[in-house]
Short mmCIF file of C-alpha atoms and ligand atoms in Angstrom, two decimals:
data_model
loop_
_atom_site.label_atom_id
_atom_site.label_comp_id
_atom_site.label_asym_id
_atom_site.label_seq_id
_atom_site.Cartn_x
_atom_site.Cartn_y
_atom_site.Cartn_z
CA MET A 28 -9.57 16.63 7.49
CA ASN A 29 -6.99 19.21 6.26
CA TYR A 30 -3.90 18.58 8.19
CA THR A 31 -1.18 21.35 8.66
CA HIS A 32 2.62 21.15 8.92
CA ASP A 33 2.15 21.11 12.69
CA ASP A 34 0.00 18.06 12.53
CA TYR A 35 2.70 16.06 10.67
CA GLN A 36 5.38 17.58 13.02
CA LYS A 37 3.50 16.37 16.08
CA ALA A 38 3.34 12.79 14.92
CA VAL A 39 7.06 13.00 13.85
CA ASP A 40 8.14 14.19 17.23
CA VAL A 41 6.04 11.53 19.14
CA ILE A 42 7.94 8.86 16.95
CA ARG A 43 11.30 10.54 17.44
CA GLN A 44 10.75 10.55 21.23
CA LYS A 45 10.67 6.56 20.99
CA THR A 46 13.55 6.01 18.62
CA THR A 47 16.57 7.77 17.19
CA GLN A 48 16.55 5.63 14.24
CA GLN A 49 16.41 7.48 10.74
CA PRO A 50 14.36 5.48 8.39
CA THR A 51 14.97 5.90 4.63
CA ILE A 52 12.57 3.16 3.40
CA GLY A 53 8.73 2.96 4.26
CA LEU A 54 6.83 -0.25 4.08
CA VAL A 55 3.10 -0.52 4.10
CA LEU A 56 1.91 -4.17 4.85
CA GLY A 57 -1.60 -4.85 4.01
CA SER A 58 -4.25 -7.47 5.06
CA GLY A 59 -2.63 -10.54 6.52
CA LEU A 60 0.80 -9.44 5.25
CA GLY A 61 2.08 -7.76 8.33
CA SER A 62 4.46 -10.39 9.69
CA LEU A 63 7.52 -9.02 7.72
CA ALA A 64 7.56 -6.20 10.26
CA ASP A 65 8.03 -8.67 13.25
CA THR A 66 11.34 -9.65 11.68
CA LEU A 67 13.01 -6.26 11.92
CA ALA A 68 16.09 -6.11 14.30
CA ASN A 69 16.53 -3.56 16.92
CA ALA A 70 12.83 -2.83 16.54
CA THR A 71 10.60 -0.20 18.11
CA ALA A 72 7.03 -0.72 17.67
CA ILE A 73 4.45 2.09 18.41
CA PRO A 74 0.77 1.46 18.46
CA TYR A 75 -1.03 3.75 15.93
CA SER A 76 -3.31 4.87 18.90
CA GLU A 77 -0.16 6.64 20.48
CA ILE A 78 0.59 8.76 17.36
CA PRO A 79 -1.44 11.94 17.19
CA GLY A 80 -3.45 12.16 14.06
CA TRP A 81 -2.81 8.61 13.03
CA PRO A 82 -6.01 6.74 11.97
CA THR A 83 -6.47 3.21 13.45
CA SER A 84 -7.78 0.23 11.46
CA THR A 85 -10.62 -1.78 12.69
CA VAL A 86 -10.18 -4.52 10.21
CA HIS A 87 -9.32 -8.00 11.30
CA GLY A 88 -5.85 -8.98 9.88
CA HIS A 89 -4.30 -5.55 10.54
CA ALA A 90 -2.20 -5.24 13.65
CA GLY A 91 -2.18 -1.38 13.86
CA ARG A 92 1.54 -0.76 14.89
CA LEU A 93 4.29 1.33 13.24
CA VAL A 94 7.58 -0.66 13.50
CA ILE A 95 11.10 0.88 13.07
CA GLY A 96 13.98 -1.18 12.85
CA GLU A 97 16.73 -2.86 10.56
CA LEU A 98 16.24 -4.88 7.53
CA GLU A 99 18.88 -5.97 4.98
CA GLY A 100 21.02 -3.05 6.02
CA HIS A 101 18.51 -0.34 5.85
CA THR A 102 16.53 1.43 8.60
CA VAL A 103 12.94 0.96 7.54
CA VAL A 104 9.58 2.16 8.96
CA ALA A 105 6.81 -0.30 8.49
CA GLN A 106 3.16 0.17 8.79
CA GLN A 107 1.62 -3.23 10.15
CA GLY A 108 -1.83 -2.73 8.70
CA ARG A 109 -3.38 0.46 7.42
CA ALA A 110 -6.79 2.55 7.57
CA HIS A 111 -9.17 2.29 4.65
CA PHE A 112 -11.56 4.71 3.08
CA TYR A 113 -14.35 2.26 3.69
CA GLU A 114 -13.88 2.45 7.36
CA GLY A 115 -15.31 6.11 7.23
CA TYR A 116 -12.09 7.97 7.13
CA ASP A 117 -11.56 10.73 4.38
CA MET A 118 -8.71 10.50 1.92
CA GLN A 119 -6.50 12.92 3.73
CA THR A 120 -6.87 10.98 6.96
CA ILE A 121 -5.95 7.58 5.55
CA THR A 122 -2.94 9.04 3.81
CA PHE A 123 -1.70 11.06 6.80
CA PRO A 124 0.72 8.10 7.65
CA ILE A 125 2.44 8.58 4.13
CA ARG A 126 3.04 12.26 4.98
CA VAL A 127 4.40 11.37 8.22
CA MET A 128 6.86 8.92 6.79
CA HIS A 129 7.88 11.65 4.34
CA PHE A 130 8.62 13.97 7.05
CA LEU A 131 10.53 11.09 8.88
CA GLY A 132 12.86 11.24 5.85
CA ILE A 133 11.98 8.24 3.73
CA ASN A 134 12.79 8.39 0.03
CA THR A 135 11.42 5.04 -1.10
CA LEU A 136 8.03 3.48 -0.26
CA ILE A 137 7.11 -0.31 -0.79
CA LEU A 138 3.38 -0.98 -0.52
CA THR A 139 1.66 -4.37 -0.39
CA ASN A 140 -2.00 -5.19 -0.49
CA ALA A 141 -4.37 -8.03 -0.80
CA ALA A 142 -6.19 -7.90 -4.16
CA GLY A 143 -8.77 -9.89 -6.21
CA GLY A 144 -7.57 -11.28 -9.48
CA VAL A 145 -9.50 -9.82 -12.27
CA ASP A 146 -7.19 -11.28 -15.09
CA PRO A 147 -8.33 -14.74 -15.95
CA SER A 148 -4.88 -16.10 -15.92
CA TYR A 149 -4.23 -15.15 -12.20
CA SER A 150 -4.56 -17.70 -9.39
CA VAL A 151 -4.79 -17.46 -5.65
CA GLY A 152 -1.35 -16.91 -4.19
CA ASP A 153 0.14 -15.15 -7.18
CA LEU A 154 1.82 -11.97 -6.93
CA MET A 155 1.33 -8.94 -9.21
CA LEU A 156 3.88 -5.98 -9.51
CA ILE A 157 1.52 -2.99 -10.09
CA ASN A 158 2.80 -0.99 -12.99
CA ASP A 159 -0.21 1.24 -13.51
CA HIS A 160 -3.54 2.01 -11.72
CA ILE A 161 -7.09 2.96 -12.33
CA ASN A 162 -8.21 5.08 -9.43
CA PHE A 163 -12.05 4.91 -9.31
CA PRO A 164 -12.50 6.94 -6.11
CA GLY A 165 -10.11 9.49 -7.39
CA MET A 166 -11.77 9.86 -10.78
CA THR A 167 -15.19 10.35 -8.98
CA GLY A 168 -14.05 13.04 -6.52
CA SER A 169 -12.14 11.34 -3.55
CA ASN A 170 -8.61 12.18 -4.16
CA PRO A 171 -6.24 12.80 -1.19
CA LEU A 172 -4.56 15.68 -2.87
CA MET A 173 -7.71 17.68 -3.14
CA GLY A 174 -8.09 20.87 -1.03
CA PRO A 175 -5.48 23.41 -0.30
CA ASN A 176 -2.02 22.57 -1.61
CA ASP A 177 1.02 22.98 0.57
CA GLU A 178 3.74 23.99 -2.06
CA ARG A 179 6.50 23.02 0.71
CA ILE A 180 5.18 19.45 0.36
CA GLY A 181 4.67 18.94 -3.26
CA PRO A 182 3.18 20.64 -6.48
CA ARG A 183 -0.68 21.30 -7.17
CA PHE A 184 -0.48 18.98 -10.11
CA VAL A 185 1.09 15.56 -10.04
CA GLY A 186 1.86 13.58 -13.09
CA LEU A 187 1.41 9.79 -12.74
CA ALA A 188 2.79 8.32 -16.08
CA GLN A 189 5.91 7.03 -14.01
CA ALA A 190 4.10 6.60 -10.81
CA TYR A 191 5.52 2.98 -10.22
CA ASP A 192 9.32 3.15 -10.44
CA ARG A 193 10.80 1.47 -13.32
CA GLU A 194 14.07 0.69 -11.81
CA LEU A 195 12.59 -0.81 -8.74
CA ARG A 196 10.19 -2.93 -10.78
CA THR A 197 13.20 -4.30 -12.61
CA ILE A 198 14.94 -5.16 -9.55
CA ALA A 199 11.68 -6.84 -8.20
CA ARG A 200 11.25 -8.77 -11.25
CA ASN A 201 14.98 -10.07 -11.23
CA ILE A 202 14.52 -11.12 -7.64
CA ALA A 203 11.34 -13.02 -8.35
CA SER A 204 12.92 -14.79 -11.31
CA ALA A 205 16.18 -15.75 -9.45
CA ASN A 206 13.86 -17.30 -6.84
CA ASN A 207 11.43 -19.06 -9.25
CA ILE A 208 8.52 -17.05 -7.77
CA PRO A 209 6.00 -16.34 -10.60
CA LEU A 210 5.31 -12.62 -10.69
CA HIS A 211 2.74 -11.01 -12.81
CA GLU A 212 2.95 -7.19 -13.73
CA GLY A 213 -0.19 -5.21 -14.29
CA VAL A 214 -2.73 -2.63 -13.52
CA TYR A 215 -4.48 -2.30 -10.08
CA ALA A 216 -8.08 -0.99 -10.05
CA ALA A 217 -8.71 0.94 -6.76
CA VAL A 218 -12.33 0.74 -5.57
CA SER A 219 -13.75 2.07 -2.29
CA GLY A 220 -15.35 -1.06 -0.87
CA PRO A 221 -16.05 -2.50 1.58
CA SER A 222 -18.42 -4.53 -0.62
CA PHE A 223 -16.80 -6.76 -3.00
CA GLU A 224 -17.39 -6.15 -6.87
CA THR A 225 -20.38 -7.64 -8.52
CA PRO A 226 -19.81 -10.07 -11.46
CA ALA A 227 -20.76 -7.26 -14.02
CA GLU A 228 -18.40 -4.92 -12.32
CA ILE A 229 -15.56 -7.53 -12.67
CA ARG A 230 -16.37 -7.93 -16.24
CA MET A 231 -16.21 -4.19 -16.66
CA LEU A 232 -12.93 -3.96 -14.84
CA ARG A 233 -11.55 -6.67 -17.04
CA THR A 234 -12.80 -4.74 -20.25
CA ILE A 235 -10.94 -1.53 -19.26
CA GLY A 236 -7.72 -3.15 -18.81
CA ALA A 237 -7.56 -3.91 -15.04
CA ASN A 238 -5.70 -7.04 -13.86
CA ALA A 239 -6.43 -6.89 -10.21
CA VAL A 240 -8.85 -4.99 -7.91
CA GLY A 241 -8.47 -3.76 -4.32
CA MET A 242 -9.32 -1.16 -1.78
CA SER A 243 -6.13 0.54 -0.85
CA THR A 244 -2.62 1.56 -2.01
CA VAL A 245 -3.57 3.96 -4.84
CA HIS A 246 -4.29 7.03 -2.81
CA GLU A 247 -1.21 6.29 -0.76
CA VAL A 248 0.85 6.27 -4.15
CA LEU A 249 -0.65 9.65 -4.98
CA VAL A 250 0.58 11.23 -1.76
CA ALA A 251 4.05 9.65 -1.99
CA ARG A 252 4.48 10.60 -5.54
CA HIS A 253 3.38 14.30 -4.68
CA THR A 254 6.26 14.47 -2.23
CA GLY A 255 8.56 12.82 -4.81
CA ILE A 256 9.01 9.40 -2.95
CA ARG A 257 9.92 6.41 -5.12
CA VAL A 258 7.26 3.82 -5.22
CA LEU A 259 7.26 0.01 -5.52
CA ALA A 260 3.85 -1.65 -4.97
CA CYS A 261 2.94 -5.41 -5.05
CA SER A 262 -0.38 -7.06 -4.81
CA GLY A 263 -0.90 -10.65 -3.32
CA ILE A 264 -3.86 -12.20 -5.23
CA THR A 265 -6.07 -13.54 -2.31
CA ASN A 266 -9.08 -14.65 -4.38
CA VAL A 267 -10.12 -14.95 -7.96
CA ALA A 268 -12.91 -12.46 -8.78
CA ILE A 269 -16.15 -14.01 -9.73
CA ASP A 270 -17.38 -12.81 -13.07
CA HIS A 271 -20.73 -14.53 -13.68
CA VAL A 272 -23.78 -14.56 -11.61
CA ASP A 273 -24.45 -18.42 -11.85
CA SER A 274 -21.24 -19.03 -9.70
CA LYS A 275 -21.95 -20.86 -6.53
CA LEU A 276 -18.72 -18.94 -5.03
CA GLU A 277 -18.84 -15.88 -2.90
CA THR A 278 -15.80 -13.64 -2.07
CA ASN A 279 -15.09 -13.18 1.67
CA HIS A 280 -12.48 -11.75 4.00
CA GLU A 281 -11.45 -15.14 5.48
CA GLU A 282 -10.24 -16.25 1.96
CA VAL A 283 -8.28 -13.06 1.71
CA LEU A 284 -6.63 -13.67 5.07
CA GLU A 285 -6.06 -17.46 4.31
CA ALA A 286 -4.30 -16.77 1.10
CA GLY A 287 -1.99 -14.30 2.84
CA LYS A 288 -0.23 -17.28 4.39
CA VAL A 289 0.84 -18.47 0.97
CA ILE A 290 1.67 -15.05 -0.21
CA VAL A 291 3.75 -13.72 2.75
CA PRO A 292 6.75 -16.06 2.21
CA ARG A 293 6.86 -15.04 -1.52
CA LEU A 294 6.61 -11.43 -0.86
CA THR A 295 9.06 -11.52 1.88
CA THR A 296 11.61 -12.95 -0.48
CA ILE A 297 10.97 -10.32 -3.08
CA LEU A 298 10.79 -7.50 -0.66
CA THR A 299 14.07 -8.55 1.27
CA GLY A 300 15.77 -9.17 -1.90
CA VAL A 301 14.84 -5.64 -3.30
CA LEU A 302 16.26 -4.06 -0.09
CA ARG A 303 19.32 -6.07 -0.38
CA ALA A 304 19.78 -4.81 -3.92
CA LEU A 305 19.30 -1.18 -2.78
CA ALA A 306 22.02 -1.50 -0.13
N1 HPA B 26 -11.97 -7.04 -4.48
C1 HPA B 26 -11.53 -5.85 -3.79
N2 HPA B 26 -10.74 -5.83 -2.81
C2 HPA B 26 -10.05 -7.05 -2.61
C3 HPA B 26 -10.38 -8.17 -3.23
C4 HPA B 26 -11.50 -8.19 -4.13
O1 HPA B 26 -11.81 -9.42 -4.78
N3 HPA B 26 -9.70 -9.20 -2.43
C5 HPA B 26 -8.88 -8.43 -1.65
N4 HPA B 26 -9.13 -7.18 -1.64
#
């Protein structure tokens, strides 16, 4: 789907009819991690189905609402759940919400996701600040910035060497250590899903330098960086990737959601701490 300026404007108009609040920070809350949006003060919640052009997620654990409200002195706009490539949407459609957030006026985007731990030192419940990524769908022809480029939104070619803002990462690291929350930092490998990786794929990901693997976030980062939005992204390790075929274990979505319960309080401490530091 190639959206036009008009499509973004229609979505923005519907949101502005519901609230006069002007968000400057965007949050994308992934699988099982949406509850932070329930804590916003003076909140307006808009079901995705009421926003023209907005893709809805069919995945259990994703509420499917846009919530605008106050958090730590900022007006934020939070996506409580997101749509995924594996649900059958194209890359432009699943990143439409990021463009809408851009046109709403955000300058900073904080993304969260559930991810599998590829690094053997990672445990379930750990957090990993993303400092770089490997974009498998993008490298094989599914990049949301493909197609006609609107120069009013951003440039044709986007550099990604500084995609994950250094200053925001430093703040997050400081908040984590002040609160005794173990925080890894590493490379997130994006895959399309919905099948989880095979043991051979996990060993390959480890070999090429990935620390965690997941099915979201990276395409959103591309679209945010295209418009110049600053990005902070953090993975919650919901399962440890299985790297040998003789394992009796199997990865499943229930363990992903279950681990979210441990991850949410830690992630909440870090995200609210970062927002407070930005105030
Ligand atoms: N692989 C891919 N995506 C995921 C995983 C995983 O193991 N866990 C949560 N999202």
